Coordinates of C-alpha atoms (C1' of nucleotides) in Angstrom, one line a residue:
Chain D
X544 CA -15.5 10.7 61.2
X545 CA -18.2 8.2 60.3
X546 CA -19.1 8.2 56.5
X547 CA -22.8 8.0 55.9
X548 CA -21.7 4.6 54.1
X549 CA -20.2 3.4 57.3
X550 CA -23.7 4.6 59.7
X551 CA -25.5 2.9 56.8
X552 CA -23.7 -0.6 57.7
X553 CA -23.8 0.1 61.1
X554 CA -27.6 0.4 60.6
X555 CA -28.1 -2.7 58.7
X556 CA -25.9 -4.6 61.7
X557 CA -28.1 -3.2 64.6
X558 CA -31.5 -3.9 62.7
X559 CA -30.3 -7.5 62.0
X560 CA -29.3 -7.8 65.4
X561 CA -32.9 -5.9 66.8
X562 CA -34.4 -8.1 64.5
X563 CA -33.1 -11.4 65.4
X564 CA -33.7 -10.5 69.0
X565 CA -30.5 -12.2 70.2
X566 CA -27.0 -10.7 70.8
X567 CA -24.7 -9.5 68.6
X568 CA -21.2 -7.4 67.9
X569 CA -21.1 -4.3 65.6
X570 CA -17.0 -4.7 64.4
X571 CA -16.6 -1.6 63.1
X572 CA -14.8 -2.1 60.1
X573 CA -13.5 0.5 57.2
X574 CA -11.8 0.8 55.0
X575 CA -9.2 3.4 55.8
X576 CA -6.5 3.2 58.5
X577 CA -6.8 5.7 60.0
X578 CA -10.4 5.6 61.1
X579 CA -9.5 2.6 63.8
X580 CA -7.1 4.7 66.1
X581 CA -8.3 4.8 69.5
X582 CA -9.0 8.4 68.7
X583 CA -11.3 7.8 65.5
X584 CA -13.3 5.0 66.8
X585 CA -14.8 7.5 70.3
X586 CA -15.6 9.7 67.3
X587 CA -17.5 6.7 65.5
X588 CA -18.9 5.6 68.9
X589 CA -20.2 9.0 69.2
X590 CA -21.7 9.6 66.3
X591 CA -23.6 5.7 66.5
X592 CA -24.7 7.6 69.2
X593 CA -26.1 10.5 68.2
X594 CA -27.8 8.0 65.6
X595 CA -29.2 5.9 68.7
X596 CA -28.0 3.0 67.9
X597 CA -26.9 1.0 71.0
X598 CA -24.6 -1.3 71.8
X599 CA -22.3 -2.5 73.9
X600 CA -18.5 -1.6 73.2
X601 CA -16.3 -4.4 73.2
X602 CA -12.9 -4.6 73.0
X603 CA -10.7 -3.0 70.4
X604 CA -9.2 -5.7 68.0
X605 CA -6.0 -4.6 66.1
X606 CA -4.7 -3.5 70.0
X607 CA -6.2 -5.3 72.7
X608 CA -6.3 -8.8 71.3
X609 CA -2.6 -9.7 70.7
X610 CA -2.3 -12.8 72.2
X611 CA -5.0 -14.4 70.6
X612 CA -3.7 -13.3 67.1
X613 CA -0.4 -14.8 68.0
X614 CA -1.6 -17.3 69.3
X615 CA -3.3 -18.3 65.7
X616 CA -0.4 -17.6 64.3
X617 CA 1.5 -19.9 65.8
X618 CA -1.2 -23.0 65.3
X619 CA -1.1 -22.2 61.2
X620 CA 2.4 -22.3 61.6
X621 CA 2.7 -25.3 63.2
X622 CA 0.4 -26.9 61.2
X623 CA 1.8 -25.8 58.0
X624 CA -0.8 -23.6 56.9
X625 CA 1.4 -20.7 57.2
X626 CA 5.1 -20.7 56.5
X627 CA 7.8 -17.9 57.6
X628 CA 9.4 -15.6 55.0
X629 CA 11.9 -12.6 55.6
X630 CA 10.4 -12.6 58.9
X631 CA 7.0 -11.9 58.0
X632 CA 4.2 -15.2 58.0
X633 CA 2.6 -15.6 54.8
X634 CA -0.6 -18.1 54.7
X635 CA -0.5 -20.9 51.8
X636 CA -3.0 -20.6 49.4
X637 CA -3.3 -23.6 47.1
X638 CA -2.0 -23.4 43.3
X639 CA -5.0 -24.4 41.8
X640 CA -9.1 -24.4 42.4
X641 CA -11.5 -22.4 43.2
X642 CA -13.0 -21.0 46.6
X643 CA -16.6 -20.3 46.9
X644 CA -19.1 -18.7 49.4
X645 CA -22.5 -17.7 49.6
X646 CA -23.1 -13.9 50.3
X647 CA -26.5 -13.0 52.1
X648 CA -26.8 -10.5 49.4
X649 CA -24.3 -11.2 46.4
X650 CA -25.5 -15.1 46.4
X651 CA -22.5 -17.3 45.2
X652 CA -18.9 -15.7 44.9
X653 CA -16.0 -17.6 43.9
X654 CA -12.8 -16.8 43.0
X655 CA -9.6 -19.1 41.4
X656 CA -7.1 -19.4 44.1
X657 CA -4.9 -18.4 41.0
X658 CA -5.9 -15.1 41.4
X659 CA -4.8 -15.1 45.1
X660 CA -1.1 -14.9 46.1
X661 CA 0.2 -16.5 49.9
X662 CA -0.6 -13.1 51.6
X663 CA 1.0 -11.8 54.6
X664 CA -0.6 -12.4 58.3
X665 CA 1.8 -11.1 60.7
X666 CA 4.5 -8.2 59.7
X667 CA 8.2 -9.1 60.7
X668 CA 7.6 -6.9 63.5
X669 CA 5.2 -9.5 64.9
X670 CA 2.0 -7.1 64.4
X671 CA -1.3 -8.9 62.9
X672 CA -2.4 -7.8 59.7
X673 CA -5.9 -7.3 59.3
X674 CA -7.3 -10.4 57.6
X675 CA -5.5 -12.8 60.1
X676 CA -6.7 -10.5 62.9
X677 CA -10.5 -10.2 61.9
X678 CA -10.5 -14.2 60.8
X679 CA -9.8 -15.0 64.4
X680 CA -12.4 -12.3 66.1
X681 CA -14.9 -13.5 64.3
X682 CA -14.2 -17.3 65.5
X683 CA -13.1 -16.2 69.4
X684 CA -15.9 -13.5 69.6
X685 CA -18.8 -15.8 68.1
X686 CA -19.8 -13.6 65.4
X687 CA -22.4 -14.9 63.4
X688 CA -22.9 -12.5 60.7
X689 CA -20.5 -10.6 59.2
X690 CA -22.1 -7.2 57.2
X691 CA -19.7 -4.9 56.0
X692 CA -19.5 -2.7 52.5
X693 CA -18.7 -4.5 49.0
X694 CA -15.2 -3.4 49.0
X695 CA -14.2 -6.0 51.3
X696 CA -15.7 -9.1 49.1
X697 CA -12.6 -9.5 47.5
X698 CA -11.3 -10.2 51.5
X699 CA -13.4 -12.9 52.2
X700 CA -11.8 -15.9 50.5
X701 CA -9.0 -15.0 52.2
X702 CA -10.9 -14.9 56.1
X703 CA -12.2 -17.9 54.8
X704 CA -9.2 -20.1 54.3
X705 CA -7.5 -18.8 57.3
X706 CA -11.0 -19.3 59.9
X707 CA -11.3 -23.0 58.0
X708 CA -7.0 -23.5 58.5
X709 CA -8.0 -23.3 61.9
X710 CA -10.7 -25.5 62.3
X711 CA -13.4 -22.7 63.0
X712 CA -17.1 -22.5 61.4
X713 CA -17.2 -19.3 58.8
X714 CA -20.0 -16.3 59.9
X715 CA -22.6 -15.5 57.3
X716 CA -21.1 -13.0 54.9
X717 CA -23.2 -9.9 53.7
X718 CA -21.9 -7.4 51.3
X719 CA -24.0 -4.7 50.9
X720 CA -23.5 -2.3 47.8
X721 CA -21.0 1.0 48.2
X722 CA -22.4 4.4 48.3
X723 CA -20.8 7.1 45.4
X724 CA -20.6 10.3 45.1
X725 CA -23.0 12.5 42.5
X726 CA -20.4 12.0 39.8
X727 CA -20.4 8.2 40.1
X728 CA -17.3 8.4 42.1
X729 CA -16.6 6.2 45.5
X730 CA -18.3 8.8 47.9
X731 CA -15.8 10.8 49.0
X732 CA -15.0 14.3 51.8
X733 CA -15.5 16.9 48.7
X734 CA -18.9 15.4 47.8
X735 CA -20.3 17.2 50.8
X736 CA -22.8 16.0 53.1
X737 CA -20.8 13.1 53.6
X738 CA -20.1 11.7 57.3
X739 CA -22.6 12.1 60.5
X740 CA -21.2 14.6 62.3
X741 CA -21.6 16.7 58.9
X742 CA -25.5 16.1 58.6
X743 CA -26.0 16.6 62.5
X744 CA -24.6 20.5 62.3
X745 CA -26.3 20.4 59.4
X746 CA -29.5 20.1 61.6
X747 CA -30.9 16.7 60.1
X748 CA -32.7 14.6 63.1
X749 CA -31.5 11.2 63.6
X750 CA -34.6 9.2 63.1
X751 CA -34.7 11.0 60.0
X752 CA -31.2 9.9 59.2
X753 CA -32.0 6.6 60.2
X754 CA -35.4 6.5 57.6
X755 CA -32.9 7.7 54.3
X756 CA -30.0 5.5 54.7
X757 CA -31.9 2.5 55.7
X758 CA -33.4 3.5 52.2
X759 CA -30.0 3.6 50.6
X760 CA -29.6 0.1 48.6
X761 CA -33.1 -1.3 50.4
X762 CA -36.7 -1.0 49.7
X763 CA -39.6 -2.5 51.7
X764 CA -42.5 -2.6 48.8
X765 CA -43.2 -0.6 45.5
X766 CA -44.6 2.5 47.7
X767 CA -43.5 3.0 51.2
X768 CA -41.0 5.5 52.3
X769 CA -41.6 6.3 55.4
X770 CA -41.1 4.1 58.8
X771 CA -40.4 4.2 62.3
X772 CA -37.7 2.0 63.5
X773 CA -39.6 -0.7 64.9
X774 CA -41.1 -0.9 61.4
X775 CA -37.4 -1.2 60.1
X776 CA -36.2 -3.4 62.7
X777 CA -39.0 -5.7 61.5
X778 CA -39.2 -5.4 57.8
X779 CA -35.3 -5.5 57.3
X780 CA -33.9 -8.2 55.3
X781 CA -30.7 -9.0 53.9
X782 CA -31.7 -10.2 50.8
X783 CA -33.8 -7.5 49.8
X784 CA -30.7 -5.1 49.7
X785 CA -29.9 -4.1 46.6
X786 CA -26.3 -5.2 44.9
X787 CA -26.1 -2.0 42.7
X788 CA -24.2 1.3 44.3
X789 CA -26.3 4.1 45.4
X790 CA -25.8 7.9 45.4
X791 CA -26.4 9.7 48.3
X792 CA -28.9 12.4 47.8
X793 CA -28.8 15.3 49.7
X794 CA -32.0 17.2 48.8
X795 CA -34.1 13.8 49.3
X796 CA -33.0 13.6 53.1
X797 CA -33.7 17.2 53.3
X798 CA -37.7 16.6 52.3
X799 CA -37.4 13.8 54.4
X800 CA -36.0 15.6 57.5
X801 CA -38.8 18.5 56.6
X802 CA -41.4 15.9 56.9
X803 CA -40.0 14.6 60.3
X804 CA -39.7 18.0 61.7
X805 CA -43.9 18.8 61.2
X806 CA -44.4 15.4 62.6
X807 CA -42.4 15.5 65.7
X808 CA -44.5 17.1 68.8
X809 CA -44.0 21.0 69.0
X810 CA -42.2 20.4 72.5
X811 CA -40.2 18.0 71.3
X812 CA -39.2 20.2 67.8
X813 CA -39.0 22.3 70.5
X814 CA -36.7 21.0 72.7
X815 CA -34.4 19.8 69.8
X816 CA -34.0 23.6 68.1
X817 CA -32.9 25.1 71.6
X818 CA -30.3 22.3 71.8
X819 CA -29.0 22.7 69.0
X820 CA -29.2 26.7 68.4
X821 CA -27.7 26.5 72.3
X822 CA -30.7 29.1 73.3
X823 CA -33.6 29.7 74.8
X824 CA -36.3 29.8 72.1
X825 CA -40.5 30.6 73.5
X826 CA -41.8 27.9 72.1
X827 CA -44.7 29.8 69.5
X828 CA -42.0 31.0 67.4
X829 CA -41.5 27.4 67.1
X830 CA -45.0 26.2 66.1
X831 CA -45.3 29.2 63.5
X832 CA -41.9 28.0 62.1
X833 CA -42.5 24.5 61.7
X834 CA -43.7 24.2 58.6
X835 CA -41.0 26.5 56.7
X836 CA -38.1 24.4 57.6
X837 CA -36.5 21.3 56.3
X838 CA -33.8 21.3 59.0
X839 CA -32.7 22.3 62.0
X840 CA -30.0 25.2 61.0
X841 CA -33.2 26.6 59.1
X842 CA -34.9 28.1 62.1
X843 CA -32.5 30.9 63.2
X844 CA -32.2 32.4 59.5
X845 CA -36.4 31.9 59.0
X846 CA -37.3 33.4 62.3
X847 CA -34.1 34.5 64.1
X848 CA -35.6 38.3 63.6
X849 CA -38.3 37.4 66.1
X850 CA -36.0 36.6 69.1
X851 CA -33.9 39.1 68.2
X852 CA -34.5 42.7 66.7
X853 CA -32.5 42.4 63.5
X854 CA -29.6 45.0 63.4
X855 CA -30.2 46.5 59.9
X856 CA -33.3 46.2 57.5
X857 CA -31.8 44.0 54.4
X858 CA -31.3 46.7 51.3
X859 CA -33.4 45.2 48.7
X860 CA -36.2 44.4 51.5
X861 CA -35.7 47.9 52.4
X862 CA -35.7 49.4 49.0
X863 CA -39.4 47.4 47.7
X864 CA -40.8 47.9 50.7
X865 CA -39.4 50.4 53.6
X866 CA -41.2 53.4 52.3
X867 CA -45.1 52.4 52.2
X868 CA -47.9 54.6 52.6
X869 CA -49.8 52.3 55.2
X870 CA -47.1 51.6 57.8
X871 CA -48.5 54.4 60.1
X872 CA -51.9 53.5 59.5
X873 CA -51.0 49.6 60.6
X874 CA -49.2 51.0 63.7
X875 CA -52.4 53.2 64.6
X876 CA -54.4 49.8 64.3
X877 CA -52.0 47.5 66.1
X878 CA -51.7 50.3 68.6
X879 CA -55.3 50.2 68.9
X880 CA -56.5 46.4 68.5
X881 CA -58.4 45.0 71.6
X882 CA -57.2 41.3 70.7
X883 CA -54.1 40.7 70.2
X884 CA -54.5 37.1 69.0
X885 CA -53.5 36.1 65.3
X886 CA -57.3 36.4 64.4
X887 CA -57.9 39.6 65.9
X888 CA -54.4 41.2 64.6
X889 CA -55.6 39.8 61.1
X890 CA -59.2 41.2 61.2
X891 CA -57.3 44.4 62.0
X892 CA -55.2 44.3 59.3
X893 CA -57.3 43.3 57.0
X894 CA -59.9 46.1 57.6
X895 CA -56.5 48.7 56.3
X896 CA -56.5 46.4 53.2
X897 CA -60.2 46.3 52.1
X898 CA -60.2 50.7 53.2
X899 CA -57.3 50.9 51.1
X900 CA -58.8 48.7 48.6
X901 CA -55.3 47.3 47.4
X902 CA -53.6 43.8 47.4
X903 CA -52.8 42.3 51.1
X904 CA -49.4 42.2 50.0
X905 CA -49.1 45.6 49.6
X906 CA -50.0 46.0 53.5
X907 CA -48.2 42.9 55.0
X908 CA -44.9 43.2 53.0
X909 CA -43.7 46.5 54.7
X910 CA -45.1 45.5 57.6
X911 CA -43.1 42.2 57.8
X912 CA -39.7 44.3 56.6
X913 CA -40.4 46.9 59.4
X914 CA -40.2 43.8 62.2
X915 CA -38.0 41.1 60.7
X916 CA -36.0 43.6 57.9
X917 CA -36.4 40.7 55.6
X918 CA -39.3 39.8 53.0
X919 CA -39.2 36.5 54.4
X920 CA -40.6 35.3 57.7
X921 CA -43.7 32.9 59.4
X922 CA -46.8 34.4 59.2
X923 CA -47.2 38.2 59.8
X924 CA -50.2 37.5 61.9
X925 CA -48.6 34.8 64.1
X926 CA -45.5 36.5 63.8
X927 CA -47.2 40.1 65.4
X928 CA -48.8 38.6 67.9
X929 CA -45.7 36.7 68.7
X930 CA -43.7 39.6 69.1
X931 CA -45.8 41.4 71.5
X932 CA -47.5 44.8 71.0
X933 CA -44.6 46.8 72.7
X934 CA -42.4 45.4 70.8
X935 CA -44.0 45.3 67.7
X936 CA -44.9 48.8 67.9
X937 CA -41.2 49.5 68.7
X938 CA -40.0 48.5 65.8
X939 CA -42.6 49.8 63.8
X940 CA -42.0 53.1 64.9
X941 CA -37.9 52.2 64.2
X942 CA -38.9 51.8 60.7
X943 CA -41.1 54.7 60.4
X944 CA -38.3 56.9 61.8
X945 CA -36.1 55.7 58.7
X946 CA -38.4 56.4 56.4
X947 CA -38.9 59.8 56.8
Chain B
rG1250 C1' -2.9 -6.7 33.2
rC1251 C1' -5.3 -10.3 36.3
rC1252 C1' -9.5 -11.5 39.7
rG1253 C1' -14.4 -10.3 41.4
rC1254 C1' -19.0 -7.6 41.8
rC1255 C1' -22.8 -4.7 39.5
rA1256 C1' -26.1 -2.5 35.4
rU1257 C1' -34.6 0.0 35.6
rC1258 C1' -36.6 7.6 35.1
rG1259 C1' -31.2 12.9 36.7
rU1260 C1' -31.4 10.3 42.0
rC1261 C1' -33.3 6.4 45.7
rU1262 C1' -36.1 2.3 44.4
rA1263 C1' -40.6 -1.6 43.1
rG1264 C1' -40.2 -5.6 39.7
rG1265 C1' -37.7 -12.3 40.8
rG1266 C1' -41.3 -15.1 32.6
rG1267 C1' -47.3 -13.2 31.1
rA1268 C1' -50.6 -8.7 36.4
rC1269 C1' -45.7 -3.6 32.6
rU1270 C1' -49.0 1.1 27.6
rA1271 C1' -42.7 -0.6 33.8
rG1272 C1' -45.2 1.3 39.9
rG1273 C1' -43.7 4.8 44.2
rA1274 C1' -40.6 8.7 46.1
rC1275 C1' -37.0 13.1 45.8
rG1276 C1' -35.9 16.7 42.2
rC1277 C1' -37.8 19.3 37.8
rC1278 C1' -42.1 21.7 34.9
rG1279 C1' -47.3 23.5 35.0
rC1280 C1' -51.8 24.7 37.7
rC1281 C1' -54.4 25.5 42.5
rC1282 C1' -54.0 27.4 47.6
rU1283 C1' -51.7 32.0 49.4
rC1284 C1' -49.4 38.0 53.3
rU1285 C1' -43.6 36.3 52.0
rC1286 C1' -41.2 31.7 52.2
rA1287 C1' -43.0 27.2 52.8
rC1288 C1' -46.7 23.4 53.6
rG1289 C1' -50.6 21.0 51.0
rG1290 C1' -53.5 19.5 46.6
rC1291 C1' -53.8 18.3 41.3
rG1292 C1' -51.4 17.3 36.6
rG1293 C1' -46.9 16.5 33.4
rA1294 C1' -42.1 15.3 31.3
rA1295 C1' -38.6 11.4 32.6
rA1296 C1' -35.9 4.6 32.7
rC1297 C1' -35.5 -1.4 31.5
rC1298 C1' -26.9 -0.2 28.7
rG1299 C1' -26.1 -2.9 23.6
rG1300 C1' -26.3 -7.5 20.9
rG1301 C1' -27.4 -12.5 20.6
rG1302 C1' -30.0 -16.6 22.5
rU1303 C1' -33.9 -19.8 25.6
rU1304 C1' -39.4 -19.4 25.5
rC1305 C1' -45.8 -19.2 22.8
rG1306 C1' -44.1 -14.9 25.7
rA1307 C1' -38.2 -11.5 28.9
rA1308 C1' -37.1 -5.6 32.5
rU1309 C1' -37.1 -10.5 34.6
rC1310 C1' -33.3 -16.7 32.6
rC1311 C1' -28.3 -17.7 29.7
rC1312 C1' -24.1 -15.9 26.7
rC1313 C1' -21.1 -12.1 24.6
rG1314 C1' -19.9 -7.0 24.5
rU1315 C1' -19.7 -2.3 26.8
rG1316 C1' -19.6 0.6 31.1
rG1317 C1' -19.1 1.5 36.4
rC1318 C1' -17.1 0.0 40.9
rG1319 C1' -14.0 -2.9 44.0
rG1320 C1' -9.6 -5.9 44.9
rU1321 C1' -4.9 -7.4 43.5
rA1322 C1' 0.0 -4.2 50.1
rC1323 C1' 4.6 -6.5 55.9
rC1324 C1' -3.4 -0.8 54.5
rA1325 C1' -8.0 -1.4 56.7

RNA sequence: GCCGCCAUCGUCUAGGGGACUAGGACGCCGCCCUCUCACGGCGGAAACCGGGGUUCGAAUCCCCGUGGCGGUACCA
């Protein structure tokens, strides 16, 4: 799983790095255990993925660089930075003082060394803990920039002392604000939309994705919203992010997603539904669609009556409009129209509503129930010539049957 | 408890002493468009946590309080 919180820093680190134009490692770094098993972190790696955001995967720090954490180890040991104790290592931290850094965002944190105890860098088993092992991937991997959530400022005195114990130059330090929950609360599983994989079966688009977060805890100026990448790779700065948490709102991504969707090329729109309904769709139910949905997962319930004939006419649809005086008049018409075009099938239609002299409505309603068996669906016009007239008139005369 | 960070409409934010009767966006409400649902257009309600300073002048700077969050592990 990768917490929108986590793609969010992930973004920040690849924009930096675009931005910057030079090299750079993404440490993936969270906050709970579990995520960094070999296991969780293809799962991360895919979803980085799925968000485009490139990279080339290095090596795996709590498991594949052993040496060099012993190796540290040893030198703070030996220098008498570190001391043994029940056969753990604990680091020294002065008695009294104060530590401070400058954060790319935060501006100048210090803390009393009071408030820090000699902490532990390598378990009696010989295993690195965290801090010691990050301390010495950022000096032996060259990191220059280290941007990671807020929860982890209270970690950074402590990478501090151990990278300046061993004689290495500190990264810059970013902290960039948590994400919560609607209720305030650290963001959490039960507050729903809340990792990748979740908003991609969801049916949100990535550059979409991309857009929102990079919006979560940053603003460009007073009044835009919307930009491509490039624009974000080059307008991105670290201290324009915001140091106050943000909530994560669903419905705003939603619009957002909408407005990519109707911007995104009809083959392209097009391409991306039948991936990810795992079907062929012709692509005109797609451009008479387009502007009805906010996501992806919207297409199949919006016009999933047009690929397939829908089993059962929904009751209430049924019961308003099933039984209408002018359904076999509009199948005599569509039986009989000479262009079976949207404009032509309207003009035809239309002619049944001015004769009858009632609302549209009253004409395209049943109509619409008779060929999706819902009240809601693209345009009847669009959607009738999209059908076909054998089919359409199929299914006309399905309806008709039933309401006799 | 102790240490640290933060505090503008319900939400995301703009604002870095006068340009603020505080701007934009989502959402909400109303109107228009309309074959449903949407899209789109127009309009509206809606915020500087509280109290002290500093200053001719504070949303903006300082202090205190309050609140939220994070940390305080042989977790990451």
């Amino acid at each position: 799983m990768l917490h929108i919180g986590g793609a969010r820093t992930a973004l920040y680190n690849w924009l930096l790095a675009r931005g910057s134009g030079g090299e750079f490692v993404l440490r993936i770094e969270d906050t709970d255990r579990e995520r960094s098993t070999p296991e969780n972190v293809d799962l991360i790696l895919d979803a980085l993925r799925w968000l485009e955001l490139d990279w080339d995967e290095g090596p795996h720090s709590q498991w594949e660089r052993r040496e060099n954490h012993q190796a540290a180890v040893t030198e703070l040991l030996k220098s008498g930075a570190a001391y043994q104790d029940e056969g753990a290592v604990r680091f020294r931290v002065p008695d009294e003082g104060e530590i401070t850094f400058t954060d790319a965002v935060l501006g100048e944190v210090t803390n009393p060394y009071s408030a820090i105890a000699d902490f532990v860098i390598q378990r009696s088993d010989g295993s690195p803990l965290y801090n010691l092992a990050v301390a010495v991937d950022d000096r032996d991997m060259g990191i220059t920039h280290v941007v990671r959530g807020q929860d982890h400022v209270s970690n950074t005195p402590r990478q501090l002392m151990l990278l300046r114990a061993l004689g290495a130059e500190p990264p810059v330090y970013a902290h960039i604000p948590l994400l919560h929950g609607p209720d305030g609360k650290k963001l959490s599983k039960r507050h729903g939309a809340a990792s990748v994989q979740e908003v991609r079966e969801q049916g949100y688009l990535p550059e979409a994705i991309r857009n929102y977060i990079a919006l979560l805890g940053w603003g460009y100026d007073e009044s835009t919203t919307f930009m491509t990448t490039d624009e974000l790779v080059e307008r991105f700065a670290l201290e324009r992010v915001s140091k106050n948490p943000a909530v994560f709102d669903e419905q705003k991504l939603r619009w957002m997603n909408g407005r990519y969707m109707r911007e995104l090329p009809v083959e392209d729109l097009h391409r991306r539904l039948e991936e990810f309904c795992g079907r062929e769709i012709p692509i005109e139910i797609v451009e008479i669609s387009r502007e009805k949905m906010q996501t992806l997962a919207d297409f199949m319930p919006l016009a999933g009556a047009l690929l397939d004939a829908p089993a059962d006419y929904e009751p209430k649809a049924w019961e308003q409009w099933g039984d209408s005086p002018y359904l076999q008049e509009v199948r005599e018409a569509l039986a009989a129209a000479d262009n079976w075009e949207p404009n032509g099938i309207e003009t035809v239609l239309r002619r049944i509503v001015d004769q009858e002299d009632v609302k549209p409505k009253e004409v395209f309603q049943p109509l619409r129930v008779a060929l999706t068996g819902t009240t809601v669906s693209p345009g009847i016009f669009e959607s009738v010539a999209a059908l076909g007239r054998e089919e359409t008139l199929a299914r006309l005369d399905k309806a008709l049957q039933k309401a006799k």
